[in-house]
mmCIF file of C-alpha atoms in Angstrom:
data_model
loop_
_atom_site.group_PDB
_atom_site.id
_atom_site.type_symbol
_atom_site.label_atom_id
_atom_site.label_comp_id
_atom_site.label_asym_id
_atom_site.label_seq_id
_atom_site.Cartn_x
_atom_site.Cartn_y
_atom_site.Cartn_z
ATOM 1 C CA MET A 1432 -85.889 -31.014 -5.413
ATOM 2 C CA VAL A 1433 -84.483 -29.540 -8.602
ATOM 3 C CA THR A 1434 -86.210 -30.425 -11.859
ATOM 4 C CA PRO A 1435 -83.699 -32.188 -14.147
ATOM 5 C CA PHE A 1436 -83.716 -31.029 -17.753
ATOM 6 C CA ALA A 1437 -82.442 -32.852 -20.827
ATOM 7 C CA GLU A 1438 -79.996 -31.322 -23.310
ATOM 8 C CA ASP A 1439 -82.866 -29.991 -25.427
ATOM 9 C CA GLY A 1440 -84.387 -28.230 -22.402
ATOM 10 C CA SER A 1441 -87.254 -30.670 -21.887
ATOM 11 C CA VAL A 1442 -87.964 -32.201 -18.485
ATOM 12 C CA ASP A 1443 -85.867 -35.322 -17.918
ATOM 13 C CA TYR A 1444 -88.471 -37.511 -16.247
ATOM 14 C CA GLU A 1445 -86.232 -40.581 -16.041
ATOM 15 C CA GLY A 1446 -83.533 -38.393 -14.532
ATOM 16 C CA ALA A 1447 -86.083 -37.118 -12.024
ATOM 17 C CA ARG A 1448 -86.833 -40.692 -10.993
ATOM 18 C CA ARG A 1449 -83.137 -41.441 -10.472
ATOM 19 C CA LEU A 1450 -82.613 -38.193 -8.600
ATOM 20 C CA ALA A 1451 -85.607 -38.786 -6.319
ATOM 21 C CA ALA A 1452 -84.335 -42.264 -5.440
ATOM 22 C CA TYR A 1453 -80.865 -40.866 -4.701
ATOM 23 C CA LEU A 1454 -82.257 -38.097 -2.489
ATOM 24 C CA VAL A 1455 -84.356 -40.519 -0.458
ATOM 25 C CA ASP A 1456 -82.272 -43.691 -0.386
ATOM 26 C CA GLU A 1457 -78.751 -42.238 -0.242
ATOM 27 C CA GLN A 1458 -79.208 -38.714 1.114
ATOM 28 C CA ARG A 1459 -81.823 -39.767 3.701
ATOM 29 C CA ASN A 1460 -84.352 -37.070 2.864
ATOM 30 C CA ASP A 1461 -87.669 -38.257 4.293
ATOM 31 C CA GLY A 1462 -89.664 -35.969 2.034
ATOM 32 C CA LEU A 1463 -89.334 -34.235 -1.316
ATOM 33 C CA VAL A 1464 -90.892 -31.015 -2.562
ATOM 34 C CA VAL A 1465 -91.612 -31.248 -6.283
ATOM 35 C CA SER A 1466 -92.087 -28.067 -8.337
ATOM 36 C CA GLY A 1467 -91.047 -25.630 -5.667
ATOM 37 C CA THR A 1468 -88.908 -22.584 -6.388
ATOM 38 C CA THR A 1469 -85.756 -24.722 -6.515
ATOM 39 C CA GLY A 1470 -87.619 -26.894 -9.013
ATOM 40 C CA GLU A 1471 -87.961 -23.847 -11.285
ATOM 41 C CA SER A 1472 -91.742 -23.995 -11.065
ATOM 42 C CA PRO A 1473 -92.244 -20.593 -12.741
ATOM 43 C CA THR A 1474 -90.838 -22.043 -15.964
ATOM 44 C CA THR A 1475 -92.536 -25.452 -16.073
ATOM 45 C CA SER A 1476 -95.992 -25.981 -17.548
ATOM 46 C CA ASP A 1477 -98.911 -27.416 -15.607
ATOM 47 C CA GLU A 1478 -98.629 -30.580 -17.700
ATOM 48 C CA GLU A 1479 -94.924 -30.912 -16.908
ATOM 49 C CA LYS A 1480 -95.612 -30.379 -13.206
ATOM 50 C CA GLU A 1481 -98.235 -33.136 -13.093
ATOM 51 C CA ARG A 1482 -96.147 -35.617 -15.063
ATOM 52 C CA LEU A 1483 -93.076 -34.870 -12.934
ATOM 53 C CA LEU A 1484 -95.064 -35.334 -9.746
ATOM 54 C CA ARG A 1485 -96.426 -38.672 -10.925
ATOM 55 C CA ALA A 1486 -92.910 -39.881 -11.741
ATOM 56 C CA VAL A 1487 -91.603 -38.946 -8.285
ATOM 57 C CA VAL A 1488 -94.595 -40.418 -6.437
ATOM 58 C CA GLU A 1489 -94.284 -43.669 -8.383
ATOM 59 C CA THR A 1490 -90.578 -43.853 -7.571
ATOM 60 C CA VAL A 1491 -90.374 -42.934 -3.873
ATOM 61 C CA GLY A 1492 -93.945 -42.349 -2.691
ATOM 62 C CA ASP A 1493 -93.898 -45.584 -0.712
ATOM 63 C CA ARG A 1494 -90.975 -44.432 1.446
ATOM 64 C CA ALA A 1495 -91.021 -40.634 1.465
ATOM 65 C CA VAL A 1496 -93.562 -37.847 1.735
ATOM 66 C CA VAL A 1497 -93.986 -36.133 -1.641
ATOM 67 C CA VAL A 1498 -95.169 -32.528 -1.413
ATOM 68 C CA ALA A 1499 -96.267 -30.653 -4.530
ATOM 69 C CA GLY A 1500 -95.640 -26.971 -5.046
ATOM 70 C CA ALA A 1501 -99.056 -25.522 -5.821
ATOM 71 C CA GLY A 1502 -98.581 -21.812 -5.283
ATOM 72 C CA SER A 1503 -98.854 -18.915 -7.696
ATOM 73 C CA ASN A 1504 -100.033 -15.306 -7.593
ATOM 74 C CA ASP A 1505 -103.386 -16.327 -9.063
ATOM 75 C CA THR A 1506 -105.737 -17.999 -6.588
ATOM 76 C CA ARG A 1507 -107.722 -19.749 -9.298
ATOM 77 C CA HIS A 1508 -104.552 -21.185 -10.844
ATOM 78 C CA SER A 1509 -103.290 -22.283 -7.429
ATOM 79 C CA VAL A 1510 -106.552 -24.152 -6.838
ATOM 80 C CA GLU A 1511 -106.152 -25.876 -10.207
ATOM 81 C CA LEU A 1512 -102.570 -26.852 -9.391
ATOM 82 C CA ALA A 1513 -103.658 -28.215 -6.014
ATOM 83 C CA ARG A 1514 -106.364 -30.373 -7.552
ATOM 84 C CA ALA A 1515 -103.998 -31.667 -10.225
ATOM 85 C CA ALA A 1516 -101.455 -32.544 -7.529
ATOM 86 C CA GLU A 1517 -104.066 -34.469 -5.581
ATOM 87 C CA ARG A 1518 -104.990 -36.437 -8.700
ATOM 88 C CA ALA A 1519 -101.318 -37.202 -9.312
ATOM 89 C CA GLY A 1520 -100.908 -38.720 -5.849
ATOM 90 C CA ALA A 1521 -99.208 -35.952 -3.856
ATOM 91 C CA HIS A 1522 -99.190 -36.404 -0.097
ATOM 92 C CA GLY A 1523 -99.347 -32.681 0.620
ATOM 93 C CA LEU A 1524 -99.119 -29.192 -0.840
ATOM 94 C CA LEU A 1525 -96.618 -26.356 -0.492
ATOM 95 C CA VAL A 1526 -98.370 -23.032 -1.128
ATOM 96 C CA VAL A 1527 -96.258 -19.906 -1.395
ATOM 97 C CA THR A 1528 -97.459 -16.414 -0.584
ATOM 98 C CA PRO A 1529 -98.788 -14.825 -3.800
ATOM 99 C CA TYR A 1530 -95.887 -12.882 -5.250
ATOM 100 C CA TYR A 1531 -95.581 -9.509 -7.001
ATOM 101 C CA SER A 1532 -99.224 -8.520 -6.395
ATOM 102 C CA LYS A 1533 -98.564 -7.670 -2.730
ATOM 103 C CA PRO A 1534 -102.054 -8.603 -1.480
ATOM 104 C CA PRO A 1535 -103.253 -7.390 1.919
ATOM 105 C CA GLN A 1536 -103.424 -9.848 4.802
ATOM 106 C CA GLU A 1537 -107.127 -10.483 4.182
ATOM 107 C CA GLY A 1538 -106.233 -11.401 0.607
ATOM 108 C CA LEU A 1539 -103.608 -13.848 1.882
ATOM 109 C CA HIS A 1540 -106.141 -15.425 4.214
ATOM 110 C CA ARG A 1541 -108.666 -15.872 1.419
ATOM 111 C CA HIS A 1542 -106.021 -17.216 -0.970
ATOM 112 C CA PHE A 1543 -104.643 -19.863 1.385
ATOM 113 C CA THR A 1544 -108.124 -20.837 2.547
ATOM 114 C CA ALA A 1545 -109.315 -21.309 -1.029
ATOM 115 C CA VAL A 1546 -106.402 -23.623 -1.830
ATOM 116 C CA ALA A 1547 -106.834 -25.561 1.406
ATOM 117 C CA ASP A 1548 -110.562 -25.946 0.703
ATOM 118 C CA ALA A 1549 -109.899 -27.282 -2.809
ATOM 119 C CA THR A 1550 -108.503 -30.707 -1.850
ATOM 120 C CA GLY A 1551 -108.256 -33.146 0.999
ATOM 121 C CA LEU A 1552 -104.474 -32.728 1.226
ATOM 122 C CA PRO A 1553 -102.568 -31.154 4.123
ATOM 123 C CA VAL A 1554 -101.086 -27.750 3.326
ATOM 124 C CA MET A 1555 -97.737 -26.217 4.200
ATOM 125 C CA LEU A 1556 -97.685 -22.432 3.839
ATOM 126 C CA TYR A 1557 -94.480 -20.917 2.432
ATOM 127 C CA ASP A 1558 -93.595 -17.578 4.001
ATOM 128 C CA ILE A 1559 -90.742 -15.938 2.070
ATOM 129 C CA PRO A 1560 -91.249 -12.160 1.913
ATOM 130 C CA GLY A 1561 -87.847 -11.596 0.322
ATOM 131 C CA ARG A 1562 -89.197 -13.165 -2.864
ATOM 132 C CA THR A 1563 -92.904 -12.388 -2.599
ATOM 133 C CA GLY A 1564 -92.813 -8.882 -1.164
ATOM 134 C CA VAL A 1565 -95.362 -9.653 1.578
ATOM 135 C CA PRO A 1566 -94.891 -11.559 4.863
ATOM 136 C CA ILE A 1567 -97.644 -13.660 6.386
ATOM 137 C CA ALA A 1568 -98.428 -11.712 9.542
ATOM 138 C CA THR A 1569 -98.594 -13.457 12.898
ATOM 139 C CA GLU A 1570 -102.298 -12.644 13.199
ATOM 140 C CA THR A 1571 -102.947 -14.177 9.760
ATOM 141 C CA LEU A 1572 -101.087 -17.354 10.690
ATOM 142 C CA LEU A 1573 -103.148 -17.627 13.852
ATOM 143 C CA ARG A 1574 -106.336 -17.363 11.763
ATOM 144 C CA LEU A 1575 -105.148 -19.840 9.163
ATOM 145 C CA ALA A 1576 -104.161 -22.358 11.831
ATOM 146 C CA ALA A 1577 -107.868 -22.880 12.502
ATOM 147 C CA HIS A 1578 -108.214 -24.576 9.102
ATOM 148 C CA GLU A 1579 -108.041 -28.333 9.567
ATOM 149 C CA ARG A 1580 -105.822 -28.854 6.518
ATOM 150 C CA ILE A 1581 -103.373 -25.998 7.070
ATOM 151 C CA VAL A 1582 -100.859 -27.826 9.219
ATOM 152 C CA ALA A 1583 -97.369 -26.422 8.616
ATOM 153 C CA VAL A 1584 -95.254 -23.433 7.628
ATOM 154 C CA LYS A 1585 -92.016 -23.322 5.659
ATOM 155 C CA ASP A 1586 -90.451 -20.197 7.094
ATOM 156 C CA ALA A 1587 -87.885 -18.150 5.181
ATOM 157 C CA LYS A 1588 -88.699 -14.996 7.127
ATOM 158 C CA ALA A 1589 -86.191 -15.696 9.924
ATOM 159 C CA ASP A 1590 -88.349 -14.189 12.678
ATOM 160 C CA LEU A 1591 -87.882 -16.877 15.302
ATOM 161 C CA PHE A 1592 -89.685 -14.846 17.968
ATOM 162 C CA ALA A 1593 -92.851 -14.430 15.888
ATOM 163 C CA ALA A 1594 -92.760 -18.096 14.891
ATOM 164 C CA SER A 1595 -92.332 -19.089 18.535
ATOM 165 C CA GLN A 1596 -95.483 -17.172 19.367
ATOM 166 C CA VAL A 1597 -97.394 -18.957 16.606
ATOM 167 C CA MET A 1598 -96.090 -22.387 17.633
ATOM 168 C CA ALA A 1599 -96.982 -21.722 21.258
ATOM 169 C CA ALA A 1600 -100.540 -20.743 20.331
ATOM 170 C CA THR A 1601 -101.318 -23.269 17.579
ATOM 171 C CA GLY A 1602 -100.555 -26.733 16.311
ATOM 172 C CA LEU A 1603 -98.732 -25.477 13.217
ATOM 173 C CA ALA A 1604 -95.480 -27.306 12.534
ATOM 174 C CA PHE A 1605 -92.661 -24.992 11.434
ATOM 175 C CA TYR A 1606 -89.907 -25.981 9.024
ATOM 176 C CA SER A 1607 -86.761 -23.984 8.415
ATOM 177 C CA GLY A 1608 -86.668 -22.592 4.894
ATOM 178 C CA ASP A 1609 -83.105 -21.329 5.260
ATOM 179 C CA ASP A 1610 -80.306 -23.906 5.540
ATOM 180 C CA ALA A 1611 -78.128 -21.497 7.524
ATOM 181 C CA LEU A 1612 -80.767 -21.501 10.279
ATOM 182 C CA ASN A 1613 -81.690 -25.194 10.430
ATOM 183 C CA LEU A 1614 -80.132 -25.686 13.867
ATOM 184 C CA PRO A 1615 -81.436 -22.437 15.423
ATOM 185 C CA TRP A 1616 -84.926 -23.309 14.211
ATOM 186 C CA LEU A 1617 -84.792 -26.661 16.023
ATOM 187 C CA SER A 1618 -83.985 -24.822 19.245
ATOM 188 C CA VAL A 1619 -87.328 -22.999 19.194
ATOM 189 C CA GLY A 1620 -89.397 -26.051 18.323
ATOM 190 C CA ALA A 1621 -89.280 -26.463 14.539
ATOM 191 C CA ALA A 1622 -90.224 -29.872 13.180
ATOM 192 C CA GLY A 1623 -87.484 -29.963 10.540
ATOM 193 C CA CYS A 1624 -86.341 -28.159 7.437
ATOM 194 C CA VAL A 1625 -87.087 -27.866 3.728
ATOM 195 C CA SER A 1626 -83.545 -27.854 2.429
ATOM 196 C CA VAL A 1627 -81.645 -26.961 -0.726
ATOM 197 C CA ILE A 1628 -78.270 -28.302 0.410
ATOM 198 C CA GLY A 1629 -80.098 -31.558 1.167
ATOM 199 C CA HIS A 1630 -79.393 -32.410 -2.469
ATOM 200 C CA VAL A 1631 -75.798 -33.147 -1.496
ATOM 201 C CA ALA A 1632 -75.793 -33.115 2.328
ATOM 202 C CA GLY A 1633 -79.150 -34.606 3.242
ATOM 203 C CA ALA A 1634 -77.590 -37.407 5.286
ATOM 204 C CA ASP A 1635 -75.611 -34.835 7.278
ATOM 205 C CA ILE A 1636 -78.743 -32.802 7.975
ATOM 206 C CA ALA A 1637 -80.483 -35.966 9.138
ATOM 207 C CA ALA A 1638 -77.561 -36.655 11.465
ATOM 208 C CA LEU A 1639 -77.708 -33.086 12.796
ATOM 209 C CA MET A 1640 -81.377 -33.481 13.641
ATOM 210 C CA GLU A 1641 -80.899 -36.906 15.212
ATOM 211 C CA ARG A 1642 -78.135 -35.604 17.445
ATOM 212 C CA TYR A 1643 -80.111 -32.559 18.493
ATOM 213 C CA ARG A 1644 -83.226 -34.574 19.316
ATOM 214 C CA ALA A 1645 -81.135 -37.072 21.304
ATOM 215 C CA GLY A 1646 -79.841 -34.194 23.439
ATOM 216 C CA ASP A 1647 -76.401 -34.069 21.821
ATOM 217 C CA VAL A 1648 -76.481 -30.346 21.106
ATOM 218 C CA SER A 1649 -72.701 -30.043 20.810
ATOM 219 C CA GLY A 1650 -72.699 -32.877 18.267
ATOM 220 C CA ALA A 1651 -75.426 -31.154 16.258
ATOM 221 C CA LEU A 1652 -73.458 -27.918 16.426
ATOM 222 C CA ALA A 1653 -70.374 -29.681 15.071
ATOM 223 C CA VAL A 1654 -72.354 -30.888 12.033
ATOM 224 C CA HIS A 1655 -73.846 -27.411 11.555
ATOM 225 C CA ARG A 1656 -70.393 -25.832 11.517
ATOM 226 C CA ARG A 1657 -68.976 -28.458 9.167
ATOM 227 C CA LEU A 1658 -71.767 -27.736 6.678
ATOM 228 C CA LEU A 1659 -71.190 -23.969 6.641
ATOM 229 C CA PRO A 1660 -68.986 -24.097 3.498
ATOM 230 C CA VAL A 1661 -71.635 -26.185 1.695
ATOM 231 C CA ILE A 1662 -74.307 -23.636 2.590
ATOM 232 C CA SER A 1663 -72.061 -20.813 1.445
ATOM 233 C CA GLY A 1664 -71.159 -22.493 -1.839
ATOM 234 C CA ILE A 1665 -74.740 -23.294 -2.799
ATOM 235 C CA MET A 1666 -76.757 -20.487 -1.261
ATOM 236 C CA THR A 1667 -74.638 -17.329 -1.523
ATOM 237 C CA GLN A 1668 -73.377 -17.303 -5.110
ATOM 238 C CA ALA A 1669 -76.067 -17.509 -7.769
ATOM 239 C CA GLY A 1670 -79.256 -18.867 -6.233
ATOM 240 C CA GLY A 1671 -80.274 -22.268 -4.952
ATOM 241 C CA ALA A 1672 -81.569 -23.805 -8.166
ATOM 242 C CA ILE A 1673 -78.483 -22.823 -10.161
ATOM 243 C CA MET A 1674 -75.914 -23.943 -7.624
ATOM 244 C CA ALA A 1675 -77.781 -27.081 -6.516
ATOM 245 C CA LYS A 1676 -77.761 -28.222 -10.131
ATOM 246 C CA ALA A 1677 -74.071 -27.376 -10.402
ATOM 247 C CA ALA A 1678 -73.383 -29.400 -7.239
ATOM 248 C CA LEU A 1679 -75.343 -32.372 -8.546
ATOM 249 C CA ALA A 1680 -73.417 -32.196 -11.817
ATOM 250 C CA LEU A 1681 -70.148 -32.401 -9.856
ATOM 251 C CA LEU A 1682 -71.508 -35.540 -8.208
ATOM 252 C CA GLY A 1683 -72.579 -37.039 -11.539
ATOM 253 C CA ARG A 1684 -76.275 -36.923 -10.620
ATOM 254 C CA PRO A 1685 -79.178 -35.924 -12.924
ATOM 255 C CA ALA A 1686 -79.635 -32.166 -13.095
ATOM 256 C CA GLY A 1687 -79.046 -30.601 -16.492
ATOM 257 C CA SER A 1688 -79.229 -26.933 -17.294
ATOM 258 C CA VAL A 1689 -81.543 -24.262 -15.919
ATOM 259 C CA ARG A 1690 -84.303 -22.564 -17.883
ATOM 260 C CA PRO A 1691 -84.276 -18.839 -18.649
ATOM 261 C CA PRO A 1692 -84.340 -16.382 -17.039
ATOM 262 C CA LEU A 1693 -81.883 -18.316 -14.838
ATOM 263 C CA ALA A 1694 -78.345 -18.769 -16.165
ATOM 264 C CA GLU A 1695 -75.782 -21.527 -15.617
ATOM 265 C CA ALA A 1696 -73.137 -21.161 -12.945
ATOM 266 C CA THR A 1697 -69.915 -19.623 -14.235
ATOM 267 C CA GLU A 1698 -66.583 -21.453 -14.214
ATOM 268 C CA GLN A 1699 -65.483 -19.310 -11.289
ATOM 269 C CA GLN A 1700 -68.635 -20.112 -9.331
ATOM 270 C CA VAL A 1701 -68.248 -23.834 -9.981
ATOM 271 C CA ALA A 1702 -64.607 -23.707 -8.919
ATOM 272 C CA ARG A 1703 -65.525 -22.083 -5.635
ATOM 273 C CA LEU A 1704 -68.438 -24.491 -5.210
ATOM 274 C CA ARG A 1705 -66.083 -27.446 -5.658
ATOM 275 C CA GLU A 1706 -63.802 -26.087 -2.937
ATOM 276 C CA ASP A 1707 -66.726 -25.438 -0.583
ATOM 277 C CA LEU A 1708 -68.209 -28.904 -1.069
ATOM 278 C CA VAL A 1709 -64.875 -30.560 -0.300
ATOM 279 C CA ALA A 1710 -64.383 -28.308 2.731
ATOM 280 C CA GLY A 1711 -67.823 -29.322 3.976
ATOM 281 C CA GLY A 1712 -67.093 -33.032 3.675
ATOM 282 C CA VAL A 1713 -69.035 -33.777 0.492
ATOM 283 C CA LYS A 1714 -67.358 -36.658 -1.301
ATOM 284 C CA LEU A 1715 -66.803 -35.890 -4.965
ATOM 285 C CA PRO A 1716 -66.104 -38.603 -7.547
ATOM 286 C CA ASP A 1717 -62.481 -39.343 -8.376
ATOM 287 C CA GLY A 1718 -61.062 -36.824 -10.806
ATOM 288 C CA VAL A 1719 -63.506 -34.042 -9.793
ATOM 289 C CA ALA A 1720 -61.891 -32.664 -6.646
#
């Protein structure tokens, strides 16, 4: 979930409440990640994160799973974020691989274990080496799976063979972290996806999953192909947070600007986004298309 900002750059907490309700009640997302990368977590303070999480839990926590982003490249800070999230009512934690520092695999194991030990909440690991510089190795995932509270992986590594090996050997639930691969991930046993395009196409993703699980693979494939322009418009131009906010603005939903060092979508990017959303079946308000 993006973090809506007001015109003065502050967090729009009331907008976050409205957005969370829209994502759950209208877009059929059965869970929300608050303060993940798409939520611009590197640029929000710990106080903003906790207040935002409380607002979302109070709004939709009775009908959706609310997962708090609690990762950083500082283990001590990650532990603090995890404990704050537990106090604020989070149902689970998303913990990204420590970025920039490029720790060895033993360092990753110690980091994730420390965060998992810090609270009673279930933990989803976030494996995205393209942003962090270090993948979580298969052997490390097998070790971490022994921890009773490490229960899932958001995978943006796109190694379906390695993930298949981990799923076959452990109880870890895998979630696609790349909207272009949501359907392929289901074919190897993934539990679902953590989506960016779910801001505007969550109901379609839910339909894709329902069809696949009911054995209607061709129906799921049809939805996947219809959503390709939406994925392209949001994920291939300027980054998920920027373009998801631009898409929400086209729909008249709370979003606001992005915080530096991100920059707003250009007029050309928004024009292409508008075309891609319409091509993918996203209904825009009258006068927008």
